């Protein structure tokens, strides 16, 4: 075991960061042993909430306030939590600057970057000024729900503004849940639901078959699907204009925002010209800098010319497992028990369809014959597994 105390710094306390922090704490010597390695995690937010909870706030099974879990619970586990904004990363001098109640310049021996993605709705002309809702901003979802409930007739437009965006099935899940809300509210017959996407099929990352399965689910609920519709502008008379020249009216606009890499990453030198996300080794998640790893939504891992690993929590989590094991192995290298963990490109998700049912999507992106995906038909069992998924992760990361 290394006799020198190591400092491991994790940026971002989301899916990837929380997994890494917990595994490192579990697998590195604890305070009862002679050397306690320091594990620090930082986030601008002081709470964690899973993205999928946005959909439960939308359909009224959750409230925003009940869903936020304080990140300072990590301290009970021997993980140092710093609440603040990461303002600079210098991978050459191995320092990170964090602005919180005071400004700290931290040195690290190992750095795990798990800062996710940021939204860029300002890129869609007129969206913010003309009352569009961002489905991915949890703070906006309670108001969005009220709007849906108060709408008596008209058109709801769900608009995927660009790709990549996180959790590719989420806009379709949201549309199916909105269908459910309207049916229960007695307004479905007088309200249309339309989904617009710039892509030619519903889920390019999942391929043609799964995309068709999704469209069949939408058809069953009379939700209109419009491929090859990239939004250009939102006007102040509730008109959407698309790049293909079409114009349509709407009464309520729900957007899946453009995603971009966090500003601090753009300024850190971790992104080369022509790249939009951090490039890492597809198996080890190493960046080109010594002892610097990047995981989750902040990365782009291409599996072929057209497909990259989707931005989803399960992949961030799987990558965090691989990275934390490498760090543990490196620190304990004189025990000679390196396990050479590799990210295997496998993941899954539960696609909620309303009426307390969910489909199950399984994916293998490193499959030798090309990415393989499958959608199992919706069932109550998969819905229950989705609920358990959130509970078990929260327990693992913040409670037990
Ligand atoms: C509606 C919706 C439904 C979803 N459903 C699923 C699902 O069913 N399954 C699934 O696997 N995934 C789902 N996702 C996607 C999932 O939430 C993300 O892919 C996942 O959170 C990515 O993990 P991450 O660790 O890379 O980043 P995040 O979890 O986004 O964490 C990044 C953290 O970094 C912090 N941060 C960023 N910049 C700074 C800075 N400069 N200073 C300090 N802190 C900073 C952020 O506050 C954030 O907490 C869903 C997402 C949404 C929006």
JSON list of N, CA, C and O in Angstrom, two decimals, residues 35 55 118 210 214 271 362:
[
{"chain": "A", "resi": 35, "resn": "UNK", "atom": "N", "xyz": [-2.72, 5.31, 6.86]},
{"chain": "A", "resi": 35, "resn": "UNK", "atom": "CA", "xyz": [-2.81, 6.37, 5.87]},
{"chain": "A", "resi": 35, "resn": "UNK", "atom": "C", "xyz": [-4.27, 6.50, 5.43]},
{"chain": "A", "resi": 35, "resn": "UNK", "atom": "O", "xyz": [-4.85, 5.53, 4.96]},
{"chain": "A", "resi": 55, "resn": "UNK", "atom": "N", "xyz": [-39.54, 13.72, -14.53]},
{"chain": "A", "resi": 55, "resn": "UNK", "atom": "CA", "xyz": [-40.75, 13.13, -15.14]},
{"chain": "A", "resi": 55, "resn": "UNK", "atom": "C", "xyz": [-41.79, 12.82, -14.08]},
{"chain": "A", "resi": 55, "resn": "UNK", "atom": "O", "xyz": [-42.99, 12.88, -14.33]},
{"chain": "A", "resi": 118, "resn": "UNK", "atom": "N", "xyz": [-24.09, 21.34, -19.82]},
{"chain": "A", "resi": 118, "resn": "UNK", "atom": "CA", "xyz": [-24.89, 22.53, -19.52]},
{"chain": "A", "resi": 118, "resn": "UNK", "atom": "C", "xyz": [-25.90, 22.75, -20.64]},
{"chain": "A", "resi": 118, "resn": "UNK", "atom": "O", "xyz": [-25.71, 22.26, -21.75]},
{"chain": "A", "resi": 210, "resn": "UNK", "atom": "N", "xyz": [-35.61, -0.24, -32.58]},
{"chain": "A", "resi": 210, "resn": "UNK", "atom": "CA", "xyz": [-36.09, 0.35, -31.32]},
{"chain": "A", "resi": 210, "resn": "UNK", "atom": "C", "xyz": [-36.83, 1.66, -31.62]},
{"chain": "A", "resi": 210, "resn": "UNK", "atom": "O", "xyz": [-37.87, 1.96, -31.01]},
{"chain": "A", "resi": 214, "resn": "UNK", "atom": "N", "xyz": [-40.66, 2.65, -30.55]},
{"chain": "A", "resi": 214, "resn": "UNK", "atom": "CA", "xyz": [-41.04, 3.87, -29.82]},
{"chain": "A", "resi": 214, "resn": "UNK", "atom": "C", "xyz": [-42.17, 4.59, -30.57]},
{"chain": "A", "resi": 214, "resn": "UNK", "atom": "O", "xyz": [-43.16, 5.04, -29.97]},
{"chain": "A", "resi": 271, "resn": "UNK", "atom": "N", "xyz": [-10.17, 20.42, -24.06]},
{"chain": "A", "resi": 271, "resn": "UNK", "atom": "CA", "xyz": [-10.89, 20.20, -25.32]},
{"chain": "A", "resi": 271, "resn": "UNK", "atom": "C", "xyz": [-10.08, 20.80, -26.45]},
{"chain": "A", "resi": 271, "resn": "UNK", "atom": "O", "xyz": [-9.71, 21.98, -26.39]},
{"chain": "A", "resi": 362, "resn": "UNK", "atom": "N", "xyz": [-32.13, -2.30, -23.39]},
{"chain": "A", "resi": 362, "resn": "UNK", "atom": "CA", "xyz": [-30.78, -2.81, -23.09]},
{"chain": "A", "resi": 362, "resn": "UNK", "atom": "C", "xyz": [-29.88, -2.47, -24.27]},
{"chain": "A", "resi": 362, "resn": "UNK", "atom": "O", "xyz": [-30.32, -2.54, -25.42]}
]
